């Protein structure tokens, strides 16, 4: 004869203990977070439709500046900020330093981009009236825990070892 073990004896079919309810809620939250990671909407930035005409004008007036701006959009953090050198822009876009300087000047002069100094580094911040990389209600905060984009060619030999936990971006080689 087999023994039957009863772990709960609810008075009603949908009555459960506090502990079981807490476990169920935790499991539901874990599943919800797992589903969010699968969502195509977790890797996005928002473009303000009212400002899209500025992007079109940038495309007509200075296509290289728009290319640089889109590179910044692709690498910015949830505060619209990214830290990287001119060398990174040069290698990523396959252009020279003068082209990068002209593009950044155009973007700054036309309000697409703000450039802040942090020591000898520049923090590039996309105008949040144009684009935002977080929820639309998260516009008032500005911490600058920026994504930092480094160029392999700028590093000393001993730090060129690739760390598997660091995301890398393949830069096309200049010919």
PDB file of C-alpha atoms in Angstrom:
ATOM      1  CA  UNK A   1       0.000   0.000   0.000  1.00  0.00           C
ATOM      2  CA  UNK A   2       1.453   3.410  -0.994  1.00  0.00           C
ATOM      3  CA  UNK A   3       1.427   6.377   1.331  1.00  0.00           C
ATOM      4  CA  UNK A   4      -0.258   9.618   0.225  1.00  0.00           C
ATOM      5  CA  UNK A   5       1.240  12.848   1.516  1.00  0.00           C
ATOM      6  CA  UNK A   6      -0.980  15.920   1.613  1.00  0.00           C
ATOM      7  CA  UNK A   7       1.009  19.162   1.654  1.00  0.00           C
ATOM      8  CA  UNK A   8      -1.920  21.540   1.817  1.00  0.00           C
ATOM      9  CA  UNK A   9      -5.532  21.128   2.623  1.00  0.00           C
ATOM     10  CA  UNK A  10      -7.232  24.254   1.315  1.00  0.00           C
ATOM     11  CA  UNK A  11     -10.771  24.888   2.456  1.00  0.00           C
ATOM     12  CA  UNK A  12     -11.618  26.312  -0.968  1.00  0.00           C
ATOM     13  CA  UNK A  13     -10.158  25.251  -4.343  1.00  0.00           C
ATOM     14  CA  UNK A  14      -8.345  28.594  -4.834  1.00  0.00           C
ATOM     15  CA  UNK A  15      -7.127  29.057  -1.260  1.00  0.00           C
ATOM     16  CA  UNK A  16      -3.341  28.851  -0.888  1.00  0.00           C
ATOM     17  CA  UNK A  17      -0.820  29.754   1.772  1.00  0.00           C
ATOM     18  CA  UNK A  18       0.990  33.091   1.873  1.00  0.00           C
ATOM     19  CA  UNK A  19       4.290  31.331   1.190  1.00  0.00           C
ATOM     20  CA  UNK A  20       2.891  29.495  -1.837  1.00  0.00           C
ATOM     21  CA  UNK A  21       1.375  32.721  -3.182  1.00  0.00           C
ATOM     22  CA  UNK A  22       4.748  34.451  -2.754  1.00  0.00           C
ATOM     23  CA  UNK A  23       6.503  31.606  -4.620  1.00  0.00           C
ATOM     24  CA  UNK A  24       3.903  31.778  -7.402  1.00  0.00           C
ATOM     25  CA  UNK A  25       4.295  35.562  -7.723  1.00  0.00           C
ATOM     26  CA  UNK A  26       8.085  35.258  -7.825  1.00  0.00           C
ATOM     27  CA  UNK A  27       7.820  32.626 -10.544  1.00  0.00           C
ATOM     28  CA  UNK A  28       5.424  34.811 -12.553  1.00  0.00           C
ATOM     29  CA  UNK A  29       7.834  37.756 -12.242  1.00  0.00           C
ATOM     30  CA  UNK A  30      10.760  35.587 -13.349  1.00  0.00           C
ATOM     31  CA  UNK A  31       8.776  34.444 -16.409  1.00  0.00           C
ATOM     32  CA  UNK A  32       7.724  38.040 -17.184  1.00  0.00           C
ATOM     33  CA  UNK A  33      11.337  39.246 -17.072  1.00  0.00           C
ATOM     34  CA  UNK A  34      12.398  36.350 -19.284  1.00  0.00           C
ATOM     35  CA  UNK A  35       9.733  37.300 -21.839  1.00  0.00           C
ATOM     36  CA  UNK A  36      10.762  40.963 -21.756  1.00  0.00           C
ATOM     37  CA  UNK A  37      14.289  39.937 -22.742  1.00  0.00           C
ATOM     38  CA  UNK A  38      12.852  38.187 -25.809  1.00  0.00           C
ATOM     39  CA  UNK A  39      10.897  41.280 -26.843  1.00  0.00           C
ATOM     40  CA  UNK A  40      12.014  43.117 -29.989  1.00  0.00           C
ATOM     41  CA  UNK A  41      11.334  46.348 -28.089  1.00  0.00           C
ATOM     42  CA  UNK A  42      14.164  45.998 -25.579  1.00  0.00           C
ATOM     43  CA  UNK A  43      16.824  47.198 -28.021  1.00  0.00           C
ATOM     44  CA  UNK A  44      15.432  50.471 -29.324  1.00  0.00           C
ATOM     45  CA  UNK A  45      15.614  54.211 -29.189  1.00  0.00           C
ATOM     46  CA  UNK A  46      12.714  56.556 -29.729  1.00  0.00           C
ATOM     47  CA  UNK A  47      12.768  59.304 -32.341  1.00  0.00           C
ATOM     48  CA  UNK A  48      10.439  62.225 -31.811  1.00  0.00           C
ATOM     49  CA  UNK A  49       8.273  62.509 -34.937  1.00  0.00           C
ATOM     50  CA  UNK A  50       8.118  66.281 -34.493  1.00  0.00           C
ATOM     51  CA  UNK A  51      11.898  66.393 -34.929  1.00  0.00           C
ATOM     52  CA  UNK A  52      12.262  63.975 -37.846  1.00  0.00           C
ATOM     53  CA  UNK A  53      12.475  66.892 -40.291  1.00  0.00           C
ATOM     54  CA  UNK A  54      15.776  67.837 -38.599  1.00  0.00           C
ATOM     55  CA  UNK A  55      17.147  64.388 -39.361  1.00  0.00           C
ATOM     56  CA  UNK A  56      16.095  64.769 -42.997  1.00  0.00           C
ATOM     57  CA  UNK A  57      17.835  68.155 -43.208  1.00  0.00           C
ATOM     58  CA  UNK A  58      20.974  66.615 -41.701  1.00  0.00           C
ATOM     59  CA  UNK A  59      20.845  63.862 -44.325  1.00  0.00           C
ATOM     60  CA  UNK A  60      20.731  66.481 -47.107  1.00  0.00           C
ATOM     61  CA  UNK A  61      23.238  68.957 -45.657  1.00  0.00           C
ATOM     62  CA  UNK A  62      25.822  66.669 -44.072  1.00  0.00           C
ATOM     63  CA  UNK A  63      25.370  62.905 -44.589  1.00  0.00           C
ATOM     64  CA  UNK A  64      28.609  62.111 -42.713  1.00  0.00           C
ATOM     65  CA  UNK A  65      27.287  63.985 -39.679  1.00  0.00           C
ATOM     66  CA  UNK A  66      24.110  61.896 -39.783  1.00  0.00           C
ATOM     67  CA  UNK A  67      26.200  58.732 -40.059  1.00  0.00           C
ATOM     68  CA  UNK A  68      28.171  59.789 -36.968  1.00  0.00           C
ATOM     69  CA  UNK A  69      24.953  60.701 -35.144  1.00  0.00           C
ATOM     70  CA  UNK A  70      23.453  57.284 -35.890  1.00  0.00           C
ATOM     71  CA  UNK A  71      26.654  55.653 -34.583  1.00  0.00           C
ATOM     72  CA  UNK A  72      26.158  57.614 -31.354  1.00  0.00           C
ATOM     73  CA  UNK A  73      22.476  56.585 -31.224  1.00  0.00           C
ATOM     74  CA  UNK A  74      23.462  52.933 -31.646  1.00  0.00           C
ATOM     75  CA  UNK A  75      25.959  53.047 -28.779  1.00  0.00           C
ATOM     76  CA  UNK A  76      24.414  55.496 -26.324  1.00  0.00           C
ATOM     77  CA  UNK A  77      23.156  54.381 -22.940  1.00  0.00           C
ATOM     78  CA  UNK A  78      19.721  54.998 -21.457  1.00  0.00           C
ATOM     79  CA  UNK A  79      20.738  58.599 -20.715  1.00  0.00           C
ATOM     80  CA  UNK A  80      21.608  59.305 -24.375  1.00  0.00           C
ATOM     81  CA  UNK A  81      25.313  59.471 -23.529  1.00  0.00           C
ATOM     82  CA  UNK A  82      28.398  57.758 -24.855  1.00  0.00           C
ATOM     83  CA  UNK A  83      32.104  58.372 -24.305  1.00  0.00           C
ATOM     84  CA  UNK A  84      34.479  57.666 -27.157  1.00  0.00           C
ATOM     85  CA  UNK A  85      37.422  59.224 -28.937  1.00  0.00           C
ATOM     86  CA  UNK A  86      37.742  60.717 -32.394  1.00  0.00           C
ATOM     87  CA  UNK A  87      39.785  57.634 -33.278  1.00  0.00           C
ATOM     88  CA  UNK A  88      36.758  55.415 -32.608  1.00  0.00           C
ATOM     89  CA  UNK A  89      34.616  57.567 -34.913  1.00  0.00           C
ATOM     90  CA  UNK A  90      37.346  57.559 -37.576  1.00  0.00           C
ATOM     91  CA  UNK A  91      37.676  53.772 -37.540  1.00  0.00           C
ATOM     92  CA  UNK A  92      33.939  53.093 -37.320  1.00  0.00           C
ATOM     93  CA  UNK A  93      33.059  55.413 -40.191  1.00  0.00           C
ATOM     94  CA  UNK A  94      36.221  55.007 -42.260  1.00  0.00           C
ATOM     95  CA  UNK A  95      36.917  58.751 -42.340  1.00  0.00           C
ATOM     96  CA  UNK A  96      39.671  61.117 -41.261  1.00  0.00           C
ATOM     97  CA  UNK A  97      39.949  63.319 -38.191  1.00  0.00           C
ATOM     98  CA  UNK A  98      38.934  66.483 -40.077  1.00  0.00           C
ATOM     99  CA  UNK A  99      35.706  64.818 -41.271  1.00  0.00           C
ATOM    100  CA  UNK A 100      34.878  63.756 -37.705  1.00  0.00           C
ATOM    101  CA  UNK A 101      35.607  67.267 -36.404  1.00  0.00           C
ATOM    102  CA  UNK A 102      33.382  68.865 -39.077  1.00  0.00           C
ATOM    103  CA  UNK A 103      30.585  66.372 -38.395  1.00  0.00           C
ATOM    104  CA  UNK A 104      30.677  66.974 -34.630  1.00  0.00           C
ATOM    105  CA  UNK A 105      30.771  70.748 -35.156  1.00  0.00           C
ATOM    106  CA  UNK A 106      27.737  70.513 -37.473  1.00  0.00           C
ATOM    107  CA  UNK A 107      25.843  68.335 -34.973  1.00  0.00           C
ATOM    108  CA  UNK A 108      26.660  70.687 -32.066  1.00  0.00           C
ATOM    109  CA  UNK A 109      25.865  73.868 -34.027  1.00  0.00           C
ATOM    110  CA  UNK A 110      22.509  72.477 -35.139  1.00  0.00           C
ATOM    111  CA  UNK A 111      21.462  71.164 -31.724  1.00  0.00           C
ATOM    112  CA  UNK A 112      21.614  67.439 -32.475  1.00  0.00           C
ATOM    113  CA  UNK A 113      24.363  66.774 -29.980  1.00  0.00           C
ATOM    114  CA  UNK A 114      25.854  68.158 -26.785  1.00  0.00           C
ATOM    115  CA  UNK A 115      29.504  67.599 -25.966  1.00  0.00           C
ATOM    116  CA  UNK A 116      30.626  67.654 -22.337  1.00  0.00           C
ATOM    117  CA  UNK A 117      34.193  67.402 -21.105  1.00  0.00           C
ATOM    118  CA  UNK A 118      35.249  64.797 -18.566  1.00  0.00           C
ATOM    119  CA  UNK A 119      38.959  65.276 -18.045  1.00  0.00           C
ATOM    120  CA  UNK A 120      40.500  64.760 -21.459  1.00  0.00           C
ATOM    121  CA  UNK A 121      37.507  62.730 -22.686  1.00  0.00           C
ATOM    122  CA  UNK A 122      34.365  63.894 -24.411  1.00  0.00           C
ATOM    123  CA  UNK A 123      30.899  62.779 -23.366  1.00  0.00           C
ATOM    124  CA  UNK A 124      28.575  62.901 -26.375  1.00  0.00           C
ATOM    125  CA  UNK A 125      24.910  63.328 -25.489  1.00  0.00           C
ATOM    126  CA  UNK A 126      22.151  63.143 -28.091  1.00  0.00           C
ATOM    127  CA  UNK A 127      19.487  65.845 -27.810  1.00  0.00           C
ATOM    128  CA  UNK A 128      16.554  64.297 -25.931  1.00  0.00           C
ATOM    129  CA  UNK A 129      14.056  66.387 -27.924  1.00  0.00           C
ATOM    130  CA  UNK A 130      15.193  64.430 -30.964  1.00  0.00           C
ATOM    131  CA  UNK A 131      15.855  60.920 -29.658  1.00  0.00           C
ATOM    132  CA  UNK A 132      15.618  59.055 -26.375  1.00  0.00           C
ATOM    133  CA  UNK A 133      16.943  55.673 -25.354  1.00  0.00           C
ATOM    134  CA  UNK A 134      14.673  55.047 -22.387  1.00  0.00           C
ATOM    135  CA  UNK A 135      11.020  55.310 -21.513  1.00  0.00           C
ATOM    136  CA  UNK A 136       9.451  58.635 -22.489  1.00  0.00           C
ATOM    137  CA  UNK A 137       8.817  59.517 -18.844  1.00  0.00           C
ATOM    138  CA  UNK A 138      12.509  59.257 -17.958  1.00  0.00           C
ATOM    139  CA  UNK A 139      13.581  62.617 -19.423  1.00  0.00           C
ATOM    140  CA  UNK A 140      14.462  64.566 -16.289  1.00  0.00           C
ATOM    141  CA  UNK A 141      17.358  62.442 -15.064  1.00  0.00           C
ATOM    142  CA  UNK A 142      20.904  62.837 -16.219  1.00  0.00           C
ATOM    143  CA  UNK A 143      23.532  60.727 -14.426  1.00  0.00           C
ATOM    144  CA  UNK A 144      25.949  60.031 -17.282  1.00  0.00           C
ATOM    145  CA  UNK A 145      26.965  56.456 -16.520  1.00  0.00           C
ATOM    146  CA  UNK A 146      27.854  56.550 -20.220  1.00  0.00           C
ATOM    147  CA  UNK A 147      28.719  53.646 -22.458  1.00  0.00           C
ATOM    148  CA  UNK A 148      32.371  54.005 -23.343  1.00  0.00           C
ATOM    149  CA  UNK A 149      33.498  52.964 -26.807  1.00  0.00           C
ATOM    150  CA  UNK A 150      37.215  52.193 -27.120  1.00  0.00           C
ATOM    151  CA  UNK A 151      39.362  51.620 -30.162  1.00  0.00           C
ATOM    152  CA  UNK A 152      41.736  48.670 -30.111  1.00  0.00           C
ATOM    153  CA  UNK A 153      44.373  50.700 -31.959  1.00  0.00           C
ATOM    154  CA  UNK A 154      44.480  53.275 -29.146  1.00  0.00           C
ATOM    155  CA  UNK A 155      45.238  50.741 -26.424  1.00  0.00           C
ATOM    156  CA  UNK A 156      48.558  49.574 -25.085  1.00  0.00           C
ATOM    157  CA  UNK A 157      49.539  46.047 -26.061  1.00  0.00           C
ATOM    158  CA  UNK A 158      48.833  44.449 -22.649  1.00  0.00           C
ATOM    159  CA  UNK A 159      45.209  45.653 -22.599  1.00  0.00           C
ATOM    160  CA  UNK A 160      44.344  44.401 -26.063  1.00  0.00           C
ATOM    161  CA  UNK A 161      43.288  41.050 -24.629  1.00  0.00           C
ATOM    162  CA  UNK A 162      39.608  40.598 -25.414  1.00  0.00           C
ATOM    163  CA  UNK A 163      37.421  40.110 -22.374  1.00  0.00           C
ATOM    164  CA  UNK A 164      34.430  37.888 -23.141  1.00  0.00           C
ATOM    165  CA  UNK A 165      32.175  39.972 -20.899  1.00  0.00           C
ATOM    166  CA  UNK A 166      32.873  43.226 -22.757  1.00  0.00           C
ATOM    167  CA  UNK A 167      30.731  43.885 -25.805  1.00  0.00           C
ATOM    168  CA  UNK A 168      32.853  44.650 -28.843  1.00  0.00           C
ATOM    169  CA  UNK A 169      31.889  46.297 -32.099  1.00  0.00           C
ATOM    170  CA  UNK A 170      33.582  45.227 -35.297  1.00  0.00           C
ATOM    171  CA  UNK A 171      35.023  48.223 -37.129  1.00  0.00           C
ATOM    172  CA  UNK A 172      35.515  47.975 -40.867  1.00  0.00           C
ATOM    173  CA  UNK A 173      39.131  48.167 -41.963  1.00  0.00           C
ATOM    174  CA  UNK A 174      40.268  51.176 -43.996  1.00  0.00           C
ATOM    175  CA  UNK A 175      41.751  50.180 -47.331  1.00  0.00           C
TER     176      UNK A 175
END
